[in-house]
């Protein structure tokens, strides 16, 4: 295990990066994390968590969660604010996992500083506990507790482990879990446009040096050290799950994979691993920021194909053209010379894209009644942000084309 992981994350904590008060344009909780990544994670988990909550209800128990590589407890807030999807817009109480159904939450992390910060933040919440543990050694202290309903791990924590350690961890989870427990994992996607230099890596070469260099100048005023990270393709993870199933004798069923942050990963802005990357995260963050107008031209993506990767090139080119269509449409629609037949011109585009364009068209039309303030910055631009987020979901393949590759698994013991 690289021994600098603790110290690197310790520095992030003391720089203030792991707090929630850095505004929407930078920091761990920038607008993309809040409005895209956390929401897409909730969306991915929701139907399966609903079934798990139902199973708990039938056993007359409350839901119990362990968060592996919990940082300062971000998973607690994410999970307790998942919305019920069937609830109407008129309802004010719409959390799926309210306090009555939430049993307890145990967060484990290798970093003492992270755990200390988490304990400080949640000291008033009796249901939340934290412990220091190195997942390279398996689930460790988690074994002192009864089986959990959800083994949750998010935002790349499991990519810190190499293949052997991840397989061992899954085997231990499979033994510790109960029938029907959910496992949520989240890894760095091998085929992200942030790092085409890694696309051709064989599995045995894919545990590579990585740095969260965007934190420099963002919160920290020194170089950020690197540590190894495993970049995963979905098919490689499926193989690993099969091996863990066989070794543990427990069926581990993959339920869903989802690519999160396809063109908006943090390394798009750093260009550290791809000279053609553009700062799309920065400009998309701006879309969601109050009272700030964004130069929409900066959102136009020029995807540069990567030789020898036809499948990835097809996926990214299609997404890029759809993305740019949406941005171009809005630019034209906002222009005082907007053509009356503008929408008509796009009518033969992909159905899902056309739906987005129709919606943006209506939004621009409907803000005219607002006489002061800045409807473009505060109403139209955030909706462009949501439109682009919808596109990410509409063109979803879940193969590792993104910064984060999310997987939901189910443990079967009967
Ligand atoms: C990118 S952060 C994600 C934090 C959090 N899960 C979130 O949702 O934001 C990765 C976390 O994994 C932790 N970590 C890295 N290697 C670990 C290991 N071997 N065992 C336990 N935690 C580890 C780090 O300390 C850090 O808090």
Short mmCIF file of C-alpha atoms and ligand atoms in Angstrom, two decimals:
data_model
loop_
_atom_site.label_atom_id
_atom_site.label_comp_id
_atom_site.label_asym_id
_atom_site.label_seq_id
_atom_site.Cartn_x
_atom_site.Cartn_y
_atom_site.Cartn_z
CA UNK A 1 0.00 0.00 0.00
CA UNK A 2 1.44 3.42 -0.87
CA UNK A 3 2.16 5.01 2.49
CA UNK A 4 1.51 8.58 1.33
CA UNK A 5 -2.28 8.18 0.89
CA UNK A 6 -2.86 9.10 4.55
CA UNK A 7 -0.62 12.15 4.40
CA UNK A 8 -1.99 13.40 1.06
CA UNK A 9 -5.60 13.20 2.27
CA UNK A 10 -4.50 14.70 5.61
CA UNK A 11 -3.24 17.77 3.70
CA UNK A 12 -6.52 18.01 1.80
CA UNK A 13 -8.41 18.06 5.11
CA UNK A 14 -6.21 20.76 6.66
CA UNK A 15 -6.42 22.88 3.47
CA UNK A 16 -10.19 23.10 3.99
CA UNK A 17 -10.89 21.29 0.71
CA UNK A 18 -13.05 18.67 2.43
CA UNK A 19 -15.39 21.29 3.89
CA UNK A 20 -18.52 22.48 2.19
CA UNK A 21 -17.92 26.21 2.16
CA UNK A 22 -15.85 26.90 -0.95
CA UNK A 23 -18.69 28.02 -3.22
CA UNK A 24 -19.90 26.40 -6.40
CA UNK A 25 -16.96 27.07 -8.69
CA UNK A 26 -14.28 25.16 -6.85
CA UNK A 27 -13.67 22.82 -3.95
CA UNK A 28 -14.91 19.31 -3.32
CA UNK A 29 -18.52 20.47 -3.35
CA UNK A 30 -18.47 22.47 -6.55
CA UNK A 31 -21.71 22.70 -8.54
CA UNK A 32 -20.93 19.62 -10.63
CA UNK A 33 -20.45 17.53 -7.52
CA UNK A 34 -23.69 18.88 -6.02
CA UNK A 35 -26.02 19.00 -9.01
CA UNK A 36 -24.58 16.32 -11.30
CA UNK A 37 -22.44 13.76 -9.52
CA UNK A 38 -24.31 13.40 -6.24
CA UNK A 39 -27.69 13.47 -8.00
CA UNK A 40 -26.66 10.91 -10.62
CA UNK A 41 -25.31 8.69 -7.83
CA UNK A 42 -28.65 8.98 -6.02
CA UNK A 43 -30.48 8.24 -9.26
CA UNK A 44 -28.35 5.13 -9.87
CA UNK A 45 -28.91 3.70 -6.40
CA UNK A 46 -32.52 4.67 -5.77
CA UNK A 47 -34.54 1.75 -7.21
CA UNK A 48 -32.27 -0.85 -5.60
CA UNK A 49 -32.18 0.94 -2.28
CA UNK A 50 -35.96 1.10 -2.31
CA UNK A 51 -36.10 -2.72 -2.57
CA UNK A 52 -33.53 -3.03 0.22
CA UNK A 53 -35.53 -0.69 2.48
CA UNK A 54 -38.61 -2.78 1.74
CA UNK A 55 -36.74 -5.95 2.71
CA UNK A 56 -35.71 -4.27 6.00
CA UNK A 57 -39.33 -3.26 6.66
CA UNK A 58 -40.44 -6.86 6.14
CA UNK A 59 -37.84 -8.04 8.69
CA UNK A 60 -39.02 -5.26 11.04
CA UNK A 61 -35.56 -3.72 10.98
CA UNK A 62 -34.09 -0.38 9.98
CA UNK A 63 -31.49 0.06 7.24
CA UNK A 64 -27.83 -0.15 8.27
CA UNK A 65 -25.03 1.26 6.16
CA UNK A 66 -21.26 0.98 6.12
CA UNK A 67 -19.35 3.53 4.03
CA UNK A 68 -15.93 2.25 2.89
CA UNK A 69 -13.41 5.06 2.29
CA UNK A 70 -15.98 7.45 3.71
CA UNK A 71 -13.87 10.63 3.67
CA UNK A 72 -15.54 12.99 6.10
CA UNK A 73 -18.88 11.19 5.92
CA UNK A 74 -20.19 12.47 2.58
CA UNK A 75 -22.10 9.23 2.04
CA UNK A 76 -24.40 9.84 5.00
CA UNK A 77 -25.76 13.04 3.56
CA UNK A 78 -25.97 11.65 0.05
CA UNK A 79 -27.95 8.61 1.09
CA UNK A 80 -30.31 10.34 3.49
CA UNK A 81 -31.35 12.85 0.83
CA UNK A 82 -32.32 10.39 -1.90
CA UNK A 83 -35.81 11.34 -2.99
CA UNK A 84 -38.74 9.01 -3.45
CA UNK A 85 -39.42 9.02 -7.17
CA UNK A 86 -43.15 8.47 -7.02
CA UNK A 87 -43.75 11.48 -4.80
CA UNK A 88 -45.52 14.53 -6.31
CA UNK A 89 -44.05 18.00 -6.63
CA UNK A 90 -46.55 19.21 -3.97
CA UNK A 91 -45.13 17.00 -1.19
CA UNK A 92 -42.70 18.54 1.26
CA UNK A 93 -41.54 15.33 2.92
CA UNK A 94 -39.99 13.31 0.13
CA UNK A 95 -36.82 11.66 1.47
CA UNK A 96 -36.77 7.93 0.81
CA UNK A 97 -34.67 7.17 3.83
CA UNK A 98 -36.06 9.32 6.64
CA UNK A 99 -34.80 9.12 10.24
CA UNK A 100 -37.46 6.53 11.10
CA UNK A 101 -35.99 4.02 8.61
CA UNK A 102 -32.31 4.91 9.00
CA UNK A 103 -30.78 2.52 11.53
CA UNK A 104 -27.13 3.47 11.67
CA UNK A 105 -24.13 4.47 9.59
CA UNK A 106 -20.54 3.39 10.09
CA UNK A 107 -17.90 5.23 8.08
CA UNK A 108 -14.38 3.83 7.76
CA UNK A 109 -11.40 5.57 6.22
CA UNK A 110 -7.64 5.14 6.24
CA UNK A 111 -7.05 8.80 7.01
CA UNK A 112 -7.00 9.81 10.72
CA UNK A 113 -7.59 13.42 9.72
CA UNK A 114 -10.61 12.53 7.63
CA UNK A 115 -12.06 10.46 10.47
CA UNK A 116 -11.41 13.26 12.97
CA UNK A 117 -13.12 15.82 10.76
CA UNK A 118 -16.07 13.46 10.21
CA UNK A 119 -16.43 12.85 13.96
CA UNK A 120 -16.45 16.59 14.57
CA UNK A 121 -19.12 17.16 11.92
CA UNK A 122 -21.43 14.38 13.11
CA UNK A 123 -20.83 14.50 16.88
CA UNK A 124 -24.49 15.35 17.53
CA UNK A 125 -25.80 12.43 15.49
CA UNK A 126 -25.99 9.30 17.63
CA UNK A 127 -26.59 7.04 14.66
CA UNK A 128 -23.35 7.95 12.93
CA UNK A 129 -19.98 6.47 13.87
CA UNK A 130 -16.55 6.50 12.28
CA UNK A 131 -13.45 4.32 12.53
CA UNK A 132 -10.01 4.37 11.02
CA UNK A 133 -9.27 1.32 8.83
CA UNK A 134 -7.17 0.36 5.84
CA UNK A 135 -9.25 -1.44 3.22
CA UNK A 136 -6.08 -3.04 1.86
CA UNK A 137 -6.36 -5.29 4.90
CA UNK A 138 -9.99 -6.19 4.23
CA UNK A 139 -13.09 -4.91 6.00
CA UNK A 140 -11.33 -5.02 9.41
CA UNK A 141 -13.41 -3.33 12.15
CA UNK A 142 -16.54 -3.77 10.06
CA UNK A 143 -16.47 -7.45 11.09
CA UNK A 144 -17.15 -6.42 14.69
CA UNK A 145 -20.64 -5.37 13.55
CA UNK A 146 -23.55 -7.46 12.32
CA UNK A 147 -24.19 -7.64 8.56
CA UNK A 148 -25.01 -4.35 6.86
CA UNK A 149 -27.82 -3.83 4.36
CA UNK A 150 -25.68 -1.51 2.25
CA UNK A 151 -21.91 -1.66 1.73
CA UNK A 152 -21.41 1.73 0.14
CA UNK A 153 -18.26 3.22 -1.32
CA UNK A 154 -18.17 6.33 -3.47
CA UNK A 155 -15.99 8.71 -5.39
CA UNK A 156 -13.06 6.54 -6.22
CA UNK A 157 -12.21 5.15 -2.77
CA UNK A 158 -12.08 1.58 -4.12
CA UNK A 159 -9.78 2.61 -6.97
CA UNK A 160 -7.09 3.05 -4.30
CA UNK A 161 -6.89 -0.75 -4.07
CA UNK A 162 -5.08 -2.94 -6.57
CA UNK A 163 -6.86 -5.93 -8.12
CA UNK A 164 -5.83 -8.45 -5.49
CA UNK A 165 -6.81 -6.21 -2.56
CA UNK A 166 -10.14 -5.30 -4.15
CA UNK A 167 -10.93 -8.96 -4.78
CA UNK A 168 -10.05 -9.84 -1.17
CA UNK A 169 -12.26 -7.01 0.07
CA UNK A 170 -15.21 -8.18 -2.01
CA UNK A 171 -14.76 -11.75 -0.78
CA UNK A 172 -14.88 -10.48 2.83
CA UNK A 173 -17.93 -8.34 2.09
CA UNK A 174 -19.65 -11.34 0.50
CA UNK A 175 -19.02 -13.39 3.66
CA UNK A 176 -20.06 -10.62 6.04
CA UNK A 177 -23.17 -9.47 4.13
CA UNK A 178 -26.64 -10.94 4.48
CA UNK A 179 -28.76 -12.30 1.67
CA UNK A 180 -30.00 -9.31 -0.33
CA UNK A 181 -27.38 -6.79 0.89
CA UNK A 182 -26.44 -4.18 -1.69
CA UNK A 183 -22.88 -3.24 -2.55
CA UNK A 184 -22.28 0.12 -4.21
CA UNK A 185 -18.81 0.72 -5.59
CA UNK A 186 -17.35 3.54 -7.56
CA UNK A 187 -14.08 3.45 -9.49
CA UNK A 188 -12.16 5.66 -11.89
CA UNK A 189 -13.28 4.89 -15.45
CA UNK A 190 -10.48 3.70 -17.74
CA UNK A 191 -11.93 5.32 -20.90
CA UNK A 192 -12.48 8.82 -19.58
CA UNK A 193 -11.60 11.55 -22.08
CA UNK A 194 -9.53 13.00 -19.25
CA UNK A 195 -6.84 10.34 -19.86
CA UNK A 196 -6.78 8.71 -23.34
CA UNK A 197 -3.15 7.88 -22.55
CA UNK A 198 -4.50 5.09 -20.29
CA UNK A 199 -7.10 3.57 -22.64
CA UNK A 200 -4.77 0.94 -24.02
CA UNK A 201 -3.49 -0.29 -20.65
CA UNK A 202 -3.81 -4.01 -20.02
CA UNK A 203 -5.46 -4.88 -16.70
CA UNK A 204 -2.10 -5.70 -15.13
CA UNK A 205 -0.76 -2.24 -16.12
CA UNK A 206 -3.78 -0.27 -14.94
CA UNK A 207 -2.74 0.50 -11.36
CA UNK A 208 -1.04 3.76 -12.28
CA UNK A 209 0.24 6.90 -10.71
CA UNK A 210 -2.49 9.53 -10.27
CA UNK A 211 -2.67 12.95 -8.74
CA UNK A 212 -5.57 15.10 -7.60
CA UNK A 213 -3.64 18.09 -8.89
CA UNK A 214 -6.73 20.29 -9.26
CA UNK A 215 -6.57 20.86 -5.51
CA UNK A 216 -3.40 22.90 -5.97
CA UNK A 217 -4.36 26.57 -6.22
CA UNK A 218 -7.91 25.54 -5.44
CA UNK A 219 -7.30 25.02 -1.74
CA UNK A 220 -3.71 23.92 -1.32
CA UNK A 221 -0.66 26.03 -2.19
CA UNK A 222 1.81 23.26 -2.85
CA UNK A 223 2.26 20.46 -5.36
CA UNK A 224 -0.04 17.50 -4.77
CA UNK A 225 1.75 14.18 -4.43
CA UNK A 226 0.66 11.28 -6.58
CA UNK A 227 -0.39 7.78 -5.55
CA UNK A 228 -1.40 4.71 -7.56
CA UNK A 229 -4.98 4.41 -8.70
CA UNK A 230 -6.62 1.55 -10.58
CA UNK A 231 -8.42 2.68 -13.75
CA UNK A 232 -11.25 0.26 -14.50
CA UNK A 233 -13.20 -0.81 -17.58
CA UNK A 234 -16.58 -2.35 -16.82
CA UNK A 235 -15.58 -5.69 -18.34
CA UNK A 236 -12.51 -5.91 -16.09
CA UNK A 237 -14.70 -5.31 -13.03
CA UNK A 238 -17.15 -8.00 -14.17
CA UNK A 239 -14.27 -10.48 -14.33
CA UNK A 240 -13.16 -9.50 -10.84
CA UNK A 241 -16.69 -9.90 -9.46
CA UNK A 242 -16.82 -13.41 -10.98
CA UNK A 243 -13.55 -14.33 -9.30
CA UNK A 244 -14.75 -12.96 -5.94
CA UNK A 245 -18.04 -14.88 -6.30
CA UNK A 246 -16.20 -18.11 -7.02
CA UNK A 247 -13.76 -17.68 -4.15
CA UNK A 248 -16.40 -16.75 -1.59
CA UNK A 249 -19.01 -19.24 -2.80
CA UNK A 250 -21.51 -16.36 -2.67
CA UNK A 251 -23.33 -15.05 -5.74
CA UNK A 252 -22.45 -11.41 -6.41
CA UNK A 253 -24.88 -10.11 -9.01
CA UNK A 254 -24.07 -6.89 -10.90
CA UNK A 255 -27.31 -4.89 -11.14
CA UNK A 256 -26.24 -1.68 -12.82
CA UNK A 257 -23.22 0.23 -14.12
CA UNK A 258 -23.32 3.92 -14.77
CA UNK A 259 -20.79 6.41 -16.16
CA UNK A 260 -20.70 9.58 -14.11
CA UNK A 261 -19.01 12.80 -15.32
CA UNK A 262 -18.29 11.90 -18.92
CA UNK A 263 -17.06 15.28 -20.20
CA UNK A 264 -16.97 17.03 -16.83
CA UNK A 265 -14.38 15.10 -14.81
CA UNK A 266 -12.01 17.28 -12.81
CA UNK A 267 -9.02 16.45 -14.99
CA UNK A 268 -10.76 18.03 -18.02
CA UNK A 269 -9.80 21.33 -16.42
CA UNK A 270 -6.22 20.36 -15.50
CA UNK A 271 -5.43 18.79 -18.94
CA UNK A 272 -2.83 16.86 -17.06
CA UNK A 273 -3.35 13.59 -18.93
CA UNK A 274 -4.84 14.88 -22.19
CA UNK A 275 -3.51 17.97 -23.98
CA UNK A 276 -6.81 18.22 -25.93
CA UNK A 277 -9.00 18.35 -22.82
CA UNK A 278 -10.98 21.56 -22.37
CA UNK A 279 -12.05 23.12 -19.05
CA UNK A 280 -15.63 21.95 -19.43
CA UNK A 281 -16.13 21.36 -15.71
CA UNK A 282 -15.26 24.95 -14.93
CA UNK A 283 -17.72 26.35 -17.48
CA UNK A 284 -20.46 23.89 -16.52
CA UNK A 285 -19.95 24.91 -12.88
CA UNK A 286 -20.53 28.49 -14.02
CA UNK A 287 -23.88 27.54 -15.59
CA UNK A 288 -25.16 26.60 -12.16
CA UNK A 289 -23.83 29.70 -10.41
CA UNK A 290 -26.20 32.52 -9.41
CA UNK A 291 -25.85 35.93 -11.05
CA UNK A 292 -23.01 34.84 -13.27
CA UNK A 293 -23.32 34.68 -17.05
CA UNK A 294 -21.28 32.07 -18.90
CA UNK A 295 -19.72 32.50 -22.31
CA UNK A 296 -21.49 29.55 -23.91
CA UNK A 297 -18.86 29.22 -26.60
CA UNK A 298 -16.54 27.81 -23.95
CA UNK A 299 -18.92 24.88 -23.59
CA UNK A 300 -18.46 23.72 -27.18
CA UNK A 301 -16.42 20.52 -27.15
CA UNK A 302 -13.96 19.49 -29.82
CA UNK A 303 -13.44 15.78 -29.21
CA UNK A 304 -10.14 14.62 -30.71
CA UNK A 305 -10.40 10.93 -31.74
CA UNK A 306 -7.92 8.46 -30.34
CA UNK A 307 -6.34 6.11 -32.86
CA UNK A 308 -7.20 2.46 -32.43
CA UNK A 309 -10.28 3.06 -30.23
CA UNK A 310 -13.19 2.97 -32.67
CA UNK A 311 -15.80 2.05 -30.06
CA UNK A 312 -14.80 4.88 -27.72
CA UNK A 313 -14.49 7.34 -30.62
CA UNK A 314 -18.02 6.50 -31.81
CA UNK A 315 -19.43 6.99 -28.33
CA UNK A 316 -17.67 10.27 -27.63
CA UNK A 317 -18.27 11.75 -31.09
CA UNK A 318 -22.00 11.09 -30.87
CA UNK A 319 -22.16 12.59 -27.40
CA UNK A 320 -20.05 15.57 -28.41
CA UNK A 321 -22.24 16.36 -31.41
CA UNK A 322 -25.41 16.08 -29.31
CA UNK A 323 -23.87 18.26 -26.56
CA UNK A 324 -22.75 20.91 -29.05
CA UNK A 325 -26.17 20.87 -30.77
CA UNK A 326 -27.76 21.77 -27.47
CA UNK A 327 -25.26 24.55 -26.74
CA UNK A 328 -25.49 25.94 -30.31
CA UNK A 329 -29.26 25.87 -30.20
CA UNK A 330 -29.34 27.89 -27.01
CA UNK A 331 -26.78 30.38 -28.29
CA UNK A 332 -28.90 30.97 -31.37
CA UNK A 333 -32.12 31.05 -29.38
CA UNK A 334 -30.76 33.76 -27.08
CA UNK A 335 -29.68 35.92 -29.98
CA UNK A 336 -31.96 38.92 -30.74
CA UNK A 337 -31.96 37.77 -34.35
CA UNK A 338 -33.19 34.26 -33.45
CA UNK A 339 -34.86 32.68 -36.45
CA UNK A 340 -38.53 31.81 -35.94
CA UNK A 341 -37.95 28.41 -37.51
CA UNK A 342 -34.99 27.59 -35.32
CA UNK A 343 -36.59 24.61 -33.56
CA UNK A 344 -37.91 23.30 -36.85
CA UNK A 345 -34.37 23.20 -38.20
CA UNK A 346 -33.41 20.67 -35.53
CA UNK A 347 -36.54 18.52 -35.87
CA UNK A 348 -34.77 15.50 -37.36
CA UNK A 349 -32.16 15.27 -34.60
CA UNK A 350 -32.14 12.35 -32.13
CA UNK A 351 -35.48 12.26 -30.26
CA UNK A 352 -34.01 12.75 -26.79
CA UNK A 353 -31.93 15.70 -27.96
CA UNK A 354 -34.97 17.25 -29.64
CA UNK A 355 -36.95 16.95 -26.42
CA UNK A 356 -34.18 18.88 -24.64
CA UNK A 357 -34.18 21.57 -27.34
CA UNK A 358 -37.97 21.96 -27.14
CA UNK A 359 -37.69 22.37 -23.39
CA UNK A 360 -34.94 25.00 -23.65
CA UNK A 361 -36.98 26.82 -26.27
CA UNK A 362 -39.95 27.04 -23.88
CA UNK A 363 -37.75 28.17 -21.00
CA UNK A 364 -36.32 31.08 -22.99
CA UNK A 365 -39.83 32.07 -24.07
CA UNK A 366 -41.23 31.85 -20.55
CA UNK A 367 -38.71 34.01 -18.70
CA UNK A 368 -39.77 37.10 -20.63
CA UNK A 369 -42.24 38.09 -17.89
CA UNK A 370 -39.41 38.53 -15.33
CA UNK A 371 -38.65 42.23 -15.35
CA UNK A 372 -35.53 42.46 -13.22
CA UNK A 373 -32.73 40.31 -11.87
CA UNK A 374 -30.88 38.16 -14.39
CA UNK A 375 -33.10 35.39 -15.79
CA UNK A 376 -30.39 34.29 -18.19
CA UNK A 377 -27.85 33.64 -15.40
CA UNK A 378 -30.35 32.41 -12.81
CA UNK A 379 -32.94 30.50 -14.82
CA UNK A 380 -31.82 29.73 -18.36
CA UNK A 381 -28.19 28.77 -17.73
CA UNK A 382 -28.86 26.38 -14.81
CA UNK A 383 -31.43 24.66 -17.04
CA UNK A 384 -28.82 24.29 -19.77
CA UNK A 385 -26.72 22.61 -17.06
CA UNK A 386 -29.58 20.20 -16.29
CA UNK A 387 -30.13 19.62 -20.01
CA UNK A 388 -26.50 18.56 -20.47
CA UNK A 389 -26.76 16.39 -17.38
CA UNK A 390 -29.85 14.67 -18.90
CA UNK A 391 -27.82 14.05 -22.04
CA UNK A 392 -25.16 12.24 -20.00
CA UNK A 393 -27.86 9.90 -18.71
CA UNK A 394 -29.61 9.54 -22.07
CA UNK A 395 -26.40 8.41 -23.79
CA UNK A 396 -25.37 6.19 -20.92
CA UNK A 397 -23.38 2.99 -21.57
CA UNK A 398 -21.80 2.36 -18.17
CA UNK A 399 -18.56 1.04 -19.65
CA UNK A 400 -16.01 3.31 -17.98
CA UNK A 401 -16.23 6.32 -20.36
CA UNK A 402 -16.17 8.74 -17.49
CA UNK A 403 -14.31 9.97 -14.44
CA UNK A 404 -16.43 7.78 -12.18
CA UNK A 405 -17.74 4.32 -13.01
CA UNK A 406 -20.46 3.39 -10.57
CA UNK A 407 -21.54 -0.20 -9.96
CA UNK A 408 -24.44 -1.56 -7.93
CA UNK A 409 -24.19 -5.21 -6.87
CA UNK A 410 -26.42 -7.56 -4.92
CA UNK A 411 -25.38 -10.38 -2.62
CA UNK A 412 -27.34 -13.64 -2.88
CA UNK A 413 -26.93 -16.21 -0.14
CA UNK A 414 -29.95 -18.43 -0.73
C1 LIG B 1 -11.79 10.76 -3.16
S1 LIG B 1 -12.05 10.41 -1.50
C2 LIG B 1 -13.77 9.99 -1.43
C3 LIG B 1 -14.38 10.33 -0.10
C4 LIG B 1 -15.87 10.09 0.05
N1 LIG B 1 -16.23 8.70 -0.12
C5 LIG B 1 -16.73 10.96 -0.83
O1 LIG B 1 -17.86 10.53 -1.13
O2 LIG B 1 -16.38 12.06 -1.20
C6 LIG B 1 -11.24 8.85 -1.27
C7 LIG B 1 -11.18 8.42 0.18
O3 LIG B 1 -10.67 7.09 0.24
C8 LIG B 1 -9.82 7.00 1.39
N2 LIG B 1 -8.90 5.87 1.22
C9 LIG B 1 -7.88 5.75 0.33
N3 LIG B 1 -7.25 4.57 0.47
C10 LIG B 1 -7.90 3.92 1.47
C11 LIG B 1 -7.70 2.66 2.10
N4 LIG B 1 -6.73 1.84 1.73
N5 LIG B 1 -8.54 2.31 3.11
C12 LIG B 1 -9.53 3.14 3.53
N6 LIG B 1 -9.76 4.34 2.96
C13 LIG B 1 -8.95 4.74 1.95
C14 LIG B 1 -9.14 8.35 1.44
O4 LIG B 1 -8.59 8.63 2.71
C15 LIG B 1 -10.29 9.29 1.05
O5 LIG B 1 -11.01 9.75 2.16
#
